[in-house]
Amino acid sequence: MKKVLILGSGGLLGQALSDAFASDFEVVAWDRPEIDVTDRGQVFEKIGGLKPDYIINAAAFNDGDKIEADPVIFKLAMAVNGEAVGTIAECAKKIGAAVVHYSTDYVFAGDTGPGYDENAKPNPISKYGETKAEGERLLQKNADKFYLIRLSRLFGPPPKNPNAKKSFVDLIAEVALQGKELRLVDEEVSCPTYSVDLARLTLKLIKEKLPFGIYHGANSGTSTWYSLAQEVFKLKKISTKVTPIKSSEYVRPAKRPLYSELLNTRLPAQRSWQKALSEYLRIPPPPSSP
C-alpha cells in the first residue's frame, strides 16, 4: 500500500484529506506538534526518514489582514507559505516522492474578467497573495513531480483541532443566529470550495495518475460574500437582516481581488458550490468536548 504524508492535518482541509485517503493509502497525518515545516533540518530528517510516496501539503498561514498589517507576521507567512514549500519540494525530489500543494485565487489581481485558468500568470495585490505566489514558484522550481491545486473560500466539516480557523460559512451562521444585523461585501466574486470535494479531487489525481501540473479545484459557479451568506441563511432557515455593501465600505488592511473565478479547463467540472453547500449544511456539528 502506498504511503501518503499529510502536512497540516489539523486544519479543515487536512482533516478532509485524511478521511478521503484512509481507505486506499497508508496515511501518516502530521500537524505542528509533529513537524515544523519551516525548519529545513526537520523536513529533511523526518520526511526523509518516513519516505512517503506522496507528500500532501495542506499547511498554510492564511490570515490575510494580519499578514498585511504586521511585518513579523508577514515574515512568518512567507516562511510557511513560501520558503517551506520549496524545502518540501526539494525533500520530495531527493526521496522520489510526488508533492501535492494548495494555493489560492489571491495569487491573482482580480482586475479583469472572465476569470483565471490554470496557466494564468500570478500577479498578487496583497502580501498574503505574495507568500502564496512564492510557494507556487518554489514548488515548480524544486519539484519534479507535483500537483499544484488552487482553491478559494474553503468550507466544510470542522476539524477536530479546536484551534483551527473556522470557515466563513460556519462563522456567518453563528453570527446570524445571534440576531445581529450584517453588512456583507457584494463584490469580490470567486468560487467557494467544499473541502470534501477538494479532497476527493486530490485523491482522483493521484489514483488515476493524471498528468502533473496545475489544477483548479474549486466548485463550479461563483458568488460574492453576500450571495454565499444568503444561500447559507436560506438553507439553514435563518432570518436575519443583511445589507449588501461595496468593498470600499468595508475597510481592511489587505486588498482582495474583485473578480477571481478559478476556471477549470483540465478536469470534469466540479458540482456547483450550492449543491456542495447543501450537503455540508445537513452534516451535524461534531459533539462538544466534555
XYZ file of C-alpha atoms in Angstrom:
290
model
C 0.000 0.000 0.000
C 1.351 3.412 -0.986
C 2.197 5.823 1.832
C 0.783 9.357 1.938
C 2.029 12.051 4.300
C -0.467 14.826 5.003
C 1.061 18.018 6.394
C -1.293 20.444 8.129
C -3.566 17.562 9.081
C -5.179 19.503 11.932
C -6.840 22.012 9.631
C -10.121 21.917 7.754
C -8.595 20.653 4.509
C -6.148 18.352 6.280
C -8.981 16.588 8.057
C -10.908 16.088 4.815
C -7.780 14.705 3.137
C -7.128 12.263 5.980
C -10.681 10.961 5.660
C -10.566 10.724 1.857
C -7.272 8.801 1.672
C -7.837 6.441 4.609
C -9.295 3.544 2.600
C -6.766 3.366 -0.234
C -3.465 4.515 1.270
C -1.359 4.245 4.382
C -1.947 7.716 5.801
C 0.517 9.497 8.063
C -1.031 12.749 9.346
C 1.294 15.402 10.787
C 0.483 18.828 12.143
C 2.587 21.389 14.035
C 3.288 19.113 17.045
C 4.861 16.537 14.712
C 6.855 18.787 12.378
C 7.804 22.414 11.883
C 7.699 22.806 8.116
C 9.769 25.995 8.375
C 12.674 24.034 9.891
C 14.703 22.732 6.952
C 16.560 20.221 9.076
C 13.343 18.728 10.441
C 11.810 18.473 6.982
C 14.715 16.504 5.553
C 15.219 14.383 8.672
C 11.600 13.473 9.405
C 10.144 13.278 5.906
C 13.338 11.745 4.561
C 13.144 9.098 7.257
C 9.468 8.388 6.598
C 9.945 8.111 2.808
C 6.312 8.620 1.747
C 5.256 8.066 -1.854
C 3.196 11.271 -1.777
C 3.525 14.420 0.323
C 0.297 16.423 0.529
C 0.962 19.891 1.915
C -2.140 21.449 3.454
C -0.131 23.571 5.913
C -0.706 27.296 5.426
C -0.878 30.653 7.168
C -3.855 32.465 5.678
C -4.884 35.407 7.865
C -4.533 37.951 5.091
C -5.170 41.087 7.137
C -2.675 40.200 9.876
C -0.104 39.333 7.221
C -0.675 42.709 5.554
C -0.533 44.779 8.733
C 2.316 43.179 10.679
C 5.827 42.733 9.206
C 6.606 39.985 11.723
C 3.510 38.029 10.693
C 4.354 38.591 7.027
C 7.793 37.068 7.612
C 6.197 34.049 9.305
C 3.660 33.676 6.481
C 6.429 33.823 3.874
C 8.288 31.100 5.774
C 5.201 28.825 5.886
C 3.519 29.631 2.560
C 6.642 30.257 0.530
C 10.024 29.005 1.720
C 8.723 25.828 3.383
C 7.043 24.767 0.130
C 10.389 24.987 -1.625
C 12.031 22.902 1.088
C 9.302 20.253 0.963
C 9.672 20.120 -2.822
C 13.457 19.649 -2.516
C 12.976 16.861 0.004
C 10.359 15.186 -2.189
C 12.724 15.257 -5.168
C 15.503 13.717 -3.082
C 13.357 10.755 -1.945
C 11.434 10.368 -5.214
C 8.067 11.431 -3.819
C 5.351 13.420 -5.591
C 4.056 16.600 -3.951
C 0.529 17.991 -3.750
C 0.355 21.632 -2.704
C -2.595 24.021 -2.428
C -2.696 27.651 -3.481
C -5.343 30.332 -3.807
C -7.139 32.736 -6.115
C -5.386 35.506 -4.152
C -2.297 34.989 -6.316
C -4.251 36.908 -8.994
C -5.045 40.623 -9.159
C -8.714 40.035 -9.958
C -8.948 43.195 -12.022
C -10.014 41.601 -15.314
C -12.640 39.100 -16.489
C -13.692 36.426 -17.128
C -11.501 34.704 -14.533
C -8.239 32.790 -14.477
C -7.356 29.439 -15.992
C -4.567 27.157 -14.802
C -1.932 28.863 -16.969
C -2.683 32.434 -15.890
C 0.326 34.309 -14.549
C 0.147 35.193 -10.832
C 0.020 38.893 -10.029
C -0.925 39.256 -6.352
C -2.145 42.529 -4.844
C -1.709 41.564 -1.181
C 1.156 40.339 0.969
C -0.726 37.081 1.605
C -1.020 36.635 -2.149
C 2.711 37.282 -2.447
C 3.513 34.487 0.021
C 1.312 32.007 -1.843
C 2.737 33.031 -5.222
C 6.232 32.447 -3.849
C 5.182 28.955 -2.735
C 3.936 28.250 -6.259
C 7.202 29.475 -7.740
C 9.413 27.394 -5.451
C 7.281 24.284 -5.887
C 7.637 24.441 -9.662
C 11.349 25.258 -9.399
C 12.287 22.498 -6.939
C 9.919 19.571 -7.563
C 9.995 17.098 -10.438
C 6.566 15.620 -9.718
C 3.859 17.910 -8.361
C 0.183 18.758 -8.371
C -0.469 22.441 -7.637
C -4.164 22.881 -6.838
C -5.738 26.314 -6.423
C -8.884 26.849 -4.370
C -10.949 29.666 -2.956
C -13.219 30.259 0.065
C -12.848 26.862 1.656
C -15.661 25.470 3.794
C -16.501 22.057 5.164
C -16.767 19.903 8.292
C -14.787 21.492 11.138
C -11.595 19.671 12.066
C -11.078 18.089 15.471
C -8.434 20.700 16.322
C -10.245 23.344 18.429
C -7.680 25.976 17.412
C -8.255 25.540 13.688
C -9.645 28.519 11.805
C -13.388 28.424 11.151
C -14.721 28.875 7.633
C -16.801 31.860 6.558
C -19.826 29.567 6.245
C -19.667 28.492 9.883
C -18.795 31.947 11.200
C -21.575 33.725 9.338
C -24.175 31.206 10.527
C -23.048 31.674 14.142
C -23.252 35.457 13.908
C -26.668 35.396 12.226
C -28.082 33.075 14.881
C -27.141 35.687 17.470
C -29.633 38.022 15.803
C -27.046 40.557 14.670
C -27.582 42.676 11.576
C -24.947 42.079 8.920
C -23.238 44.173 6.260
C -21.533 41.942 3.706
C -19.481 42.750 0.628
C -21.422 42.093 -2.579
C -18.371 42.379 -4.835
C -15.201 40.251 -4.765
C -16.502 37.421 -6.958
C -14.887 34.000 -6.640
C -15.665 30.270 -6.246
C -16.487 28.598 -2.923
C -14.705 25.265 -2.388
C -16.061 22.334 -0.368
C -13.218 20.604 1.460
C -14.735 17.146 0.925
C -14.947 17.670 -2.849
C -11.407 19.071 -2.962
C -10.073 16.054 -1.066
C -11.852 13.711 -3.484
C -10.389 15.592 -6.428
C -6.916 15.233 -4.913
C -7.491 11.502 -4.481
C -8.606 11.252 -8.119
C -5.444 12.970 -9.383
C -3.252 10.521 -7.508
C -5.205 7.290 -8.004
C -5.718 7.873 -11.721
C -2.136 9.111 -12.149
C -3.271 12.193 -14.035
C -0.560 14.422 -15.540
C 1.410 16.528 -13.087
C 0.904 20.284 -13.172
C -1.547 22.977 -12.119
C -5.247 22.312 -11.480
C -8.159 24.389 -10.229
C -10.155 22.563 -7.578
C -12.960 24.963 -6.631
C -16.600 24.034 -7.018
C -18.451 25.271 -10.088
C -20.108 28.653 -10.085
C -19.279 31.966 -8.465
C -20.504 34.002 -5.541
C -19.814 37.111 -3.528
C -19.582 37.026 0.259
C -23.120 38.423 0.353
C -24.623 35.824 -2.006
C -22.791 32.986 -0.226
C -24.187 34.125 3.111
C -27.695 34.442 1.656
C -27.514 30.820 0.487
C -26.384 29.720 3.954
C -29.293 31.554 5.576
C -31.780 30.090 3.102
C -30.614 26.520 3.655
C -30.485 26.863 7.438
C -33.752 28.829 7.527
C -32.150 31.730 9.368
C -33.984 35.036 9.262
C -31.644 37.989 9.655
C -31.170 41.423 8.149
C -28.292 41.545 5.652
C -27.208 44.666 3.783
C -25.036 44.302 0.650
C -22.141 46.771 0.550
C -19.208 47.664 -1.688
C -15.655 46.620 -0.890
C -14.774 50.261 -0.289
C -17.311 50.389 2.566
C -15.582 47.604 4.488
C -12.051 48.777 5.163
C -9.477 46.013 5.670
C -5.661 46.116 5.609
C -5.317 43.678 2.694
C -6.704 44.216 -0.787
C -8.891 41.473 -2.246
C -9.307 40.533 -5.918
C -12.612 41.865 -7.233
C -13.079 39.027 -9.740
C -11.013 35.871 -9.320
C -13.077 32.982 -10.658
C -10.881 29.889 -10.970
C -11.581 28.443 -14.411
C -11.238 24.657 -14.558
C -10.126 23.635 -18.051
C -8.300 20.365 -17.275
C -10.846 18.237 -15.403
C -14.579 17.480 -15.490
C -16.461 20.271 -13.758
C -16.892 20.011 -10.016
C -20.501 20.084 -8.831
C -21.929 23.510 -8.045
C -20.999 25.158 -4.775
C -24.712 25.419 -3.979
C -25.131 21.612 -4.109
C -21.968 21.122 -2.064
C -23.110 23.683 0.500
C -26.497 21.992 0.774
C -24.772 18.674 1.502
C -22.483 20.231 4.071
C -25.209 22.039 5.990
C -27.013 18.731 6.511
C -23.931 17.464 8.386
C -24.451 17.885 12.145
C -21.638 19.639 14.015
C -19.151 17.464 15.899
C -20.034 16.797 19.570
C -18.614 19.254 22.077
C -15.716 18.140 24.217
C -16.754 17.104 27.728
